[in-house]
Tab-separated table of C-alpha atoms in Angstrom:
chain	number	residue	atom	x	y	z
A	1333	MET	CA	9.148	19.192	-6.588
A	1334	PRO	CA	8.305	15.529	-6.908
A	1335	ILE	CA	10.454	13.146	-6.102
A	1336	PRO	CA	13.091	12.243	-9.245
A	1337	ASP	CA	12.460	8.669	-10.496
A	1338	PHE	CA	15.566	6.451	-9.965
A	1339	GLN	CA	17.089	7.079	-13.517
A	1340	THR	CA	16.858	10.466	-13.174
A	1341	LEU	CA	19.024	10.172	-9.997
A	1342	MET	CA	21.973	7.931	-11.802
A	1343	LEU	CA	23.909	10.741	-13.497
A	1344	PRO	CA	23.860	12.962	-10.179
A	1345	VAL	CA	24.819	9.475	-7.903
A	1346	LEU	CA	27.734	8.691	-10.403
A	1347	ARG	CA	28.993	12.692	-9.993
A	1348	LEU	CA	28.778	11.861	-6.193
A	1349	ALA	CA	30.881	8.811	-6.438
A	1350	ASP	CA	33.164	10.669	-8.924
A	1351	ALA	CA	34.202	12.928	-5.569
A	1352	GLY	CA	35.556	9.820	-3.932
A	1353	GLU	CA	34.476	6.516	-2.368
A	1354	ILE	CA	31.153	7.493	-0.728
A	1355	LYS	CA	28.454	5.368	2.025
A	1356	VAL	CA	25.007	4.963	0.352
A	1357	ALA	CA	23.304	6.566	3.199
A	1358	ASP	CA	25.302	9.544	3.213
A	1359	ALA	CA	24.242	9.821	-0.959
A	1360	VAL	CA	20.707	9.600	0.135
A	1361	GLY	CA	21.036	12.776	1.960
A	1362	ARG	CA	23.085	14.492	-0.518
A	1363	ILE	CA	21.226	14.112	-3.494
A	1364	ALA	CA	17.685	14.901	-1.191
A	1365	ASP	CA	20.008	18.289	-0.125
A	1366	GLU	CA	20.768	18.657	-4.613
A	1367	PHE	CA	16.759	18.314	-5.614
A	1368	ALA	CA	16.154	20.667	-2.248
A	1369	LEU	CA	13.516	17.986	-1.216
A	1370	THR	CA	11.467	18.914	1.696
A	1371	ASP	CA	11.306	17.240	4.962
A	1372	GLN	CA	7.874	15.797	3.973
A	1373	GLU	CA	9.316	14.276	0.559
A	1374	ARG	CA	12.135	12.909	2.470
A	1375	GLU	CA	10.184	10.864	4.924
A	1376	GLU	CA	7.601	9.771	2.178
A	1377	LEU	CA	7.494	6.047	1.927
A	1378	LEU	CA	6.694	3.289	-0.225
A	1379	PRO	CA	3.321	1.703	0.048
A	1380	SER	CA	4.739	-0.584	1.972
A	1381	GLY	CA	5.471	1.814	4.853
A	1382	ARG	CA	8.905	-0.084	5.549
A	1383	GLN	CA	11.628	1.934	3.500
A	1384	ALA	CA	11.873	6.384	2.233
A	1385	LYS	CA	11.162	6.799	-1.203
A	1386	ILE	CA	13.956	8.765	-1.883
A	1387	ALA	CA	16.432	5.926	-0.050
A	1388	ASN	CA	14.860	3.332	-2.293
A	1389	ARG	CA	15.302	5.141	-5.622
A	1390	VAL	CA	19.442	6.201	-4.536
A	1391	HIS	CA	19.950	2.473	-3.577
A	1392	TRP	CA	18.540	1.224	-7.198
A	1393	SER	CA	20.563	3.804	-8.945
A	1394	VAL	CA	23.301	2.754	-7.215
A	1395	THR	CA	22.547	-0.921	-8.023
A	1396	TYR	CA	22.213	-0.546	-12.014
A	1397	LEU	CA	25.429	1.903	-12.047
A	1398	VAL	CA	27.096	-1.076	-10.615
A	1399	LYS	CA	25.452	-3.763	-13.105
A	1400	SER	CA	26.668	-1.548	-16.034
A	1401	GLY	CA	30.581	-1.402	-14.303
A	1402	LEU	CA	30.009	2.452	-13.956
A	1403	VAL	CA	30.557	2.238	-10.025
A	1404	GLU	CA	31.697	-0.691	-7.808
A	1405	ARG	CA	31.270	-2.181	-4.260
A	1406	PRO	CA	34.188	-1.540	-2.329
A	1407	ARG	CA	32.943	-2.304	0.769
A	1408	ARG	CA	29.599	-3.368	2.400
A	1409	GLY	CA	27.196	-0.007	2.216
A	1410	TYR	CA	29.591	2.160	0.445
A	1411	PHE	CA	30.068	2.574	-3.474
A	1412	ALA	CA	33.165	3.928	-5.786
A	1413	ILE	CA	33.379	5.023	-9.455
A	1414	THR	CA	35.234	2.850	-11.956
A	1415	PRO	CA	37.504	3.628	-14.710
A	1416	LYS	CA	34.329	3.299	-16.732
A	1417	GLY	CA	32.484	5.518	-14.938
A	1418	LYS	CA	35.065	8.404	-14.889
A	1419	SER	CA	35.527	7.907	-18.962
A	1420	VAL	CA	31.870	8.367	-19.003
A	1421	LEU	CA	31.796	11.590	-16.719
A	1422	SER	CA	34.716	12.544	-19.073
A	1423	SER	CA	32.077	13.342	-21.809
A	1424	PRO	CA	28.735	13.346	-19.682
A	1425	PRO	CA	25.529	13.034	-21.140
A	1426	GLU	CA	22.608	14.633	-20.523
A	1427	ARG	CA	21.000	11.902	-18.587
A	1428	ILE	CA	21.882	8.463	-17.782
A	1429	ASP	CA	19.158	6.277	-18.018
A	1430	ILE	CA	18.457	2.455	-18.750
A	1431	ALA	CA	18.415	2.710	-22.771
A	1432	PHE	CA	21.660	4.623	-21.824
A	1433	LEU	CA	23.251	2.050	-19.403
A	1434	SER	CA	22.250	-0.936	-22.246
A	1435	GLN	CA	25.339	0.065	-24.044
A	1436	PHE	CA	27.412	-2.045	-21.388
A	1437	ASP	CA	28.203	-5.451	-21.103
A	1438	GLY	CA	26.310	-7.254	-19.048
A	1439	PHE	CA	23.979	-5.088	-17.687
A	1440	ASP	CA	20.954	-6.069	-20.399
A	1441	GLU	CA	21.875	-9.810	-19.655
A	1442	PHE	CA	21.264	-8.246	-15.725
A	1443	ARG	CA	18.003	-6.847	-17.010
A	1444	THR	CA	16.860	-10.184	-18.783
A	1445	LYS	CA	17.293	-12.112	-15.727
A	1446	ALA	CA	15.453	-9.764	-13.438
A	1447	ASN	CA	12.439	-9.854	-15.880
A	1448	GLU	CA	12.395	-12.832	-16.152
A	1449	ASP	CA	12.638	-13.710	-12.297
A	1450	HIS	CA	9.918	-10.797	-11.663
A	1451	PRO	CA	7.706	-11.004	-14.183
A	1452	ALA	CA	5.153	-8.314	-14.916
A	1453	GLU	CA	1.473	-9.288	-13.834
A	1454	VAL	CA	0.068	-5.974	-15.378
A	1455	GLU	CA	1.119	-3.719	-18.096
A	1456	PRO	CA	3.111	-0.760	-16.643
A	1457	THR	CA	2.217	2.643	-17.408
A	1458	GLN	CA	4.780	5.414	-17.853
A	1459	ASP	CA	5.244	6.311	-14.400
A	1460	LEU	CA	5.250	2.675	-13.018
A	1461	ALA	CA	8.158	1.409	-15.859
A	1462	ALA	CA	10.322	4.744	-14.234
A	1463	GLY	CA	9.824	3.060	-10.862
A	1464	THR	CA	12.071	1.162	-9.043
A	1465	PRO	CA	11.514	-3.117	-9.003
A	1466	GLU	CA	10.266	-2.702	-5.634
A	1467	GLU	CA	7.634	0.458	-6.598
A	1468	ARG	CA	6.681	-1.657	-9.501
A	1469	VAL	CA	5.856	-4.437	-7.240
A	1470	GLU	CA	3.890	-2.514	-4.776
A	1471	ALA	CA	1.637	-0.444	-7.762
A	1472	ALA	CA	1.292	-3.832	-9.127
A	1473	PHE	CA	-0.449	-4.855	-5.913
A	1474	GLU	CA	-1.868	-2.091	-5.564
A	1475	ASP	CA	-3.687	-2.141	-8.881
A	1476	LEU	CA	-4.432	-5.922	-8.402
A	1477	ASN	CA	-6.695	-5.249	-5.121
A	1478	ALA	CA	-8.117	-2.534	-6.773
A	1479	ALA	CA	-9.698	-4.404	-9.144
A	1480	LEU	CA	-10.231	-6.874	-6.587
A	1481	ARG	CA	-11.967	-4.295	-4.328
A	1482	GLU	CA	-14.278	-3.523	-7.808
A	1483	GLU	CA	-15.454	-6.648	-7.759
A	1484	LEU	CA	-16.342	-7.483	-4.503
A	1485	LEU	CA	-18.135	-4.171	-4.168
A	1486	GLU	CA	-20.309	-5.553	-7.762
A	1487	ARG	CA	-20.964	-8.647	-6.187
A	1488	ILE	CA	-22.096	-7.100	-2.865
A	1489	LEU	CA	-24.448	-5.222	-4.849
A	1490	VAL	CA	-26.293	-7.977	-6.196
A	1491	MET	CA	-26.223	-10.513	-2.643
A	1492	HIS	CA	-29.416	-11.419	-0.941
A	1493	PRO	CA	-30.308	-9.160	1.772
A	1494	THR	CA	-29.955	-11.694	4.534
A	1495	ALA	CA	-26.533	-12.190	2.611
A	1496	PHE	CA	-24.987	-9.032	2.809
A	1497	GLU	CA	-26.458	-8.701	6.467
A	1498	LYS	CA	-24.537	-12.101	7.383
A	1499	LEU	CA	-21.209	-10.657	5.392
A	1500	ILE	CA	-21.062	-7.363	7.587
A	1501	VAL	CA	-21.226	-9.889	11.034
A	1502	ASP	CA	-18.472	-11.978	9.489
A	1503	LEU	CA	-16.528	-8.936	8.809
A	1504	MET	CA	-16.790	-7.553	12.103
A	1505	LEU	CA	-15.815	-11.424	13.472
A	1506	GLY	CA	-13.202	-11.591	11.187
A	1507	MET	CA	-11.785	-8.195	12.537
A	1508	GLY	CA	-11.510	-9.435	16.208
A	1509	TYR	CA	-14.906	-8.304	17.414
A	1510	GLY	CA	-17.410	-10.778	19.063
A	1511	ALA	CA	-15.890	-12.916	22.382
A	1512	ASN	CA	-15.419	-16.441	21.244
A	1513	GLY	CA	-16.923	-15.161	17.763
A	1514	SER	CA	-19.974	-14.615	19.387
A	1515	GLY	CA	-21.958	-12.613	16.252
A	1516	GLU	CA	-25.877	-12.638	15.398
A	1517	ARG	CA	-27.581	-11.770	12.203
A	1518	LEU	CA	-31.122	-10.287	12.889
A	1519	GLY	CA	-32.457	-8.224	10.311
A	1520	ARG	CA	-36.254	-9.080	11.060
A	1521	THR	CA	-38.969	-6.297	10.700
A	1522	SER	CA	-39.164	-6.304	14.645
A	1523	ASP	CA	-35.734	-5.526	15.537
A	1524	GLY	CA	-36.241	-1.776	14.707
A	1525	GLY	CA	-33.943	-1.526	11.832
A	1526	ILE	CA	-31.005	-3.370	13.529
A	1527	ASP	CA	-29.355	-5.984	11.059
A	1528	GLY	CA	-26.940	-7.591	13.524
A	1529	VAL	CA	-25.242	-7.374	17.091
A	1530	ILE	CA	-21.830	-8.517	18.176
A	1531	ASN	CA	-21.095	-9.293	21.737
A	1532	GLU	CA	-17.466	-7.901	22.778
A	1533	ASP	CA	-17.814	-9.685	25.964
A	1534	VAL	CA	-19.006	-13.722	26.953
A	1535	LEU	CA	-21.862	-12.759	29.326
A	1536	GLY	CA	-22.923	-10.008	26.700
A	1537	LEU	CA	-22.565	-6.853	28.559
A	1538	ASP	CA	-20.838	-5.050	25.854
A	1539	ILE	CA	-23.038	-5.248	22.255
A	1540	ILE	CA	-22.142	-3.606	19.273
A	1541	HIS	CA	-25.392	-2.984	16.809
A	1542	LEU	CA	-25.182	-3.252	13.294
A	1543	GLN	CA	-27.163	-2.108	10.559
A	1544	ALA	CA	-26.160	-2.824	6.097
A	1545	LYS	CA	-27.683	-0.715	3.919
A	1546	ARG	CA	-26.905	-1.219	0.272
A	1547	TYR	CA	-27.223	1.732	-1.920
A	1548	ALA	CA	-25.982	2.076	-5.031
A	1549	THR	CA	-22.749	3.999	-5.266
A	1550	GLY	CA	-24.203	7.159	-6.542
A	1551	ASN	CA	-26.790	7.554	-3.821
A	1552	SER	CA	-25.991	8.917	-0.210
A	1553	ILE	CA	-26.794	7.999	3.068
A	1554	GLY	CA	-28.369	11.240	4.505
A	1555	VAL	CA	-28.410	12.433	8.231
A	1556	GLU	CA	-31.967	11.578	8.806
A	1557	LYS	CA	-30.979	7.567	7.988
A	1558	ILE	CA	-28.353	8.104	11.001
A	1559	ARG	CA	-30.926	9.511	13.420
A	1560	GLU	CA	-33.151	6.713	12.607
A	1561	PHE	CA	-30.364	4.167	13.951
A	1562	ALA	CA	-28.989	6.066	16.557
A	1563	GLY	CA	-33.002	5.953	18.056
A	1564	ALA	CA	-32.537	2.415	17.190
A	1565	LEU	CA	-29.875	1.977	19.596
A	1566	ASP	CA	-31.722	4.246	22.099
A	1567	GLU	CA	-34.398	1.975	22.058
A	1568	ARG	CA	-32.261	-0.718	23.188
A	1569	GLY	CA	-30.342	1.252	25.911
A	1570	ALA	CA	-27.117	0.770	23.638
A	1571	THR	CA	-24.170	3.228	23.288
A	1572	LYS	CA	-22.068	1.421	20.521
A	1573	GLY	CA	-23.203	1.094	16.286
A	1574	VAL	CA	-21.687	0.927	13.055
A	1575	PHE	CA	-23.389	1.430	10.035
A	1576	VAL	CA	-22.270	0.133	6.777
A	1577	THR	CA	-23.508	0.996	3.500
A	1578	THR	CA	-22.241	0.465	0.171
A	1579	SER	CA	-22.636	3.644	-1.073
A	1580	HIS	CA	-21.282	6.508	0.843
A	1581	PHE	CA	-22.485	9.139	3.235
A	1582	ALA	CA	-23.428	12.834	3.213
A	1583	PRO	CA	-21.454	14.920	4.895
A	1584	ALA	CA	-23.886	16.418	7.295
A	1585	ALA	CA	-24.441	12.161	8.281
A	1586	ILE	CA	-20.614	11.999	9.122
A	1587	GLN	CA	-20.889	15.040	10.858
A	1588	TYR	CA	-23.992	14.001	13.260
A	1589	ALA	CA	-22.004	10.749	13.960
A	1590	GLN	CA	-18.665	12.581	15.124
A	1591	ARG	CA	-21.240	14.548	17.447
A	1592	SER	CA	-23.254	11.737	18.936
A	1593	PRO	CA	-22.920	10.893	22.262
A	1594	LYS	CA	-22.759	7.741	20.970
A	1595	ARG	CA	-20.048	5.732	19.389
A	1596	LEU	CA	-21.383	5.504	16.147
A	1597	ILE	CA	-19.047	4.313	13.298
A	1598	LEU	CA	-19.927	4.897	9.828
A	1599	ILE	CA	-18.243	2.180	6.840
A	1600	ASP	CA	-18.687	3.350	3.262
A	1601	GLY	CA	-18.263	1.179	0.422
A	1602	GLU	CA	-14.799	2.182	-0.505
A	1603	GLU	CA	-13.955	1.269	3.386
A	1604	LEU	CA	-15.868	-1.966	3.458
A	1605	THR	CA	-14.178	-3.592	0.406
A	1606	ARG	CA	-10.986	-1.983	2.019
A	1607	LEU	CA	-11.896	-4.028	5.204
A	1608	LEU	CA	-13.061	-6.897	3.693
A	1609	VAL	CA	-10.012	-7.338	1.373
A	1610	LYS	CA	-7.361	-6.627	4.813
A	1611	TYR	CA	-8.959	-9.134	7.160
A	1612	GLY	CA	-9.133	-11.854	4.302
A	1613	VAL	CA	-13.312	-12.130	4.576
A	1614	ALA	CA	-14.961	-12.797	1.213
A	1615	VAL	CA	-11.822	-13.233	-0.545
A	1616	ARG	CA	-9.012	-15.750	-0.791
A	1617	GLY	CA	-5.290	-15.958	-1.242
A	1618	TYR	CA	-4.321	-17.500	-4.381
A	1619	ARG	CA	-0.739	-16.669	-4.990
A	1620	ILE	CA	2.210	-15.950	-3.003
A	1621	LEU	CA	5.251	-14.017	-4.229
A	1622	GLU	CA	8.367	-14.236	-1.696
A	1623	LEU	CA	10.758	-11.758	-2.056
A	1624	LYS	CA	14.371	-12.254	-0.448
A	1625	LYS	CA	17.423	-10.368	-0.070
A	1626	VAL	CA	20.606	-10.777	1.411
A	1627	ASP	CA	21.391	-11.893	4.412
A	1628	THR	CA	24.195	-9.626	5.695
A	1629	ASP	CA	24.308	-11.200	9.384
A	1630	TYR	CA	24.962	-14.808	7.878
A	1631	PHE	CA	28.213	-13.073	5.880
A	1632	ASP	CA	29.349	-10.992	9.055
A	1633	GLU	CA	29.548	-13.920	10.917
A	1634	ALA	CA	31.111	-15.963	7.962
A	1635	GLU	CA	33.792	-13.084	7.827
A	1636	GLY	CA	34.357	-13.104	11.800
């Protein structure tokens, strides 16, 4: 089954607290057992890769229950039910969610303040609205990046061919290839289809050869183009090549590159835009949102 959203977990989390004070980390395991999550589901991470999704959702369920007054934090890392929480469980609803918690004093103020501090950048979908704050932020970030990559590809498709070849050289340099920034666009008819070279060492003893082809997204690069590229490498006595396209590669082309004794790397349009964004080539930052959390070490030292 899919991992339950954090609102679905609120009632089970409250029931756990009713049995006595419980450590949040233990609650994560108990909830995972209750919903019969697989090992893979228990280990599934948020897009940031910094926390397990189920742990994040349990933590936020606890936070929202605390803000509504149904549970409290008697000490760091633990939570326990309050008399108000026990009253709710004496006649339990079918589900506890944000709408249910809105009846309790202070909860709506908490939600309003949270929304003012972190305004939405995009219109949330129904699934996104059910996510934890981290999931909503990360999903919005992914949506913005997807739109950015789509715009990048549109602009690349109308670039002048020489500008596109230079873009690929700049990307390779931006990724850290090329000794002392040593790279050159070629792209002349006498260069046998090689559009650029990257020197991996200062003396140019190890060279990566580049070929860049702009195709509409619906057209694929067939195996014959990869064979031609491999032949151009042979003529230069080269063993390393990167073939970049704005479209995609046919399965036979991918198989040929994988079987080739040369080091042939194929980068399609989707991977190209991903790399441009990741390494900051042809894009620039325009806004930084810094998320902070409590420095528990500070308070531990203060208490000591």
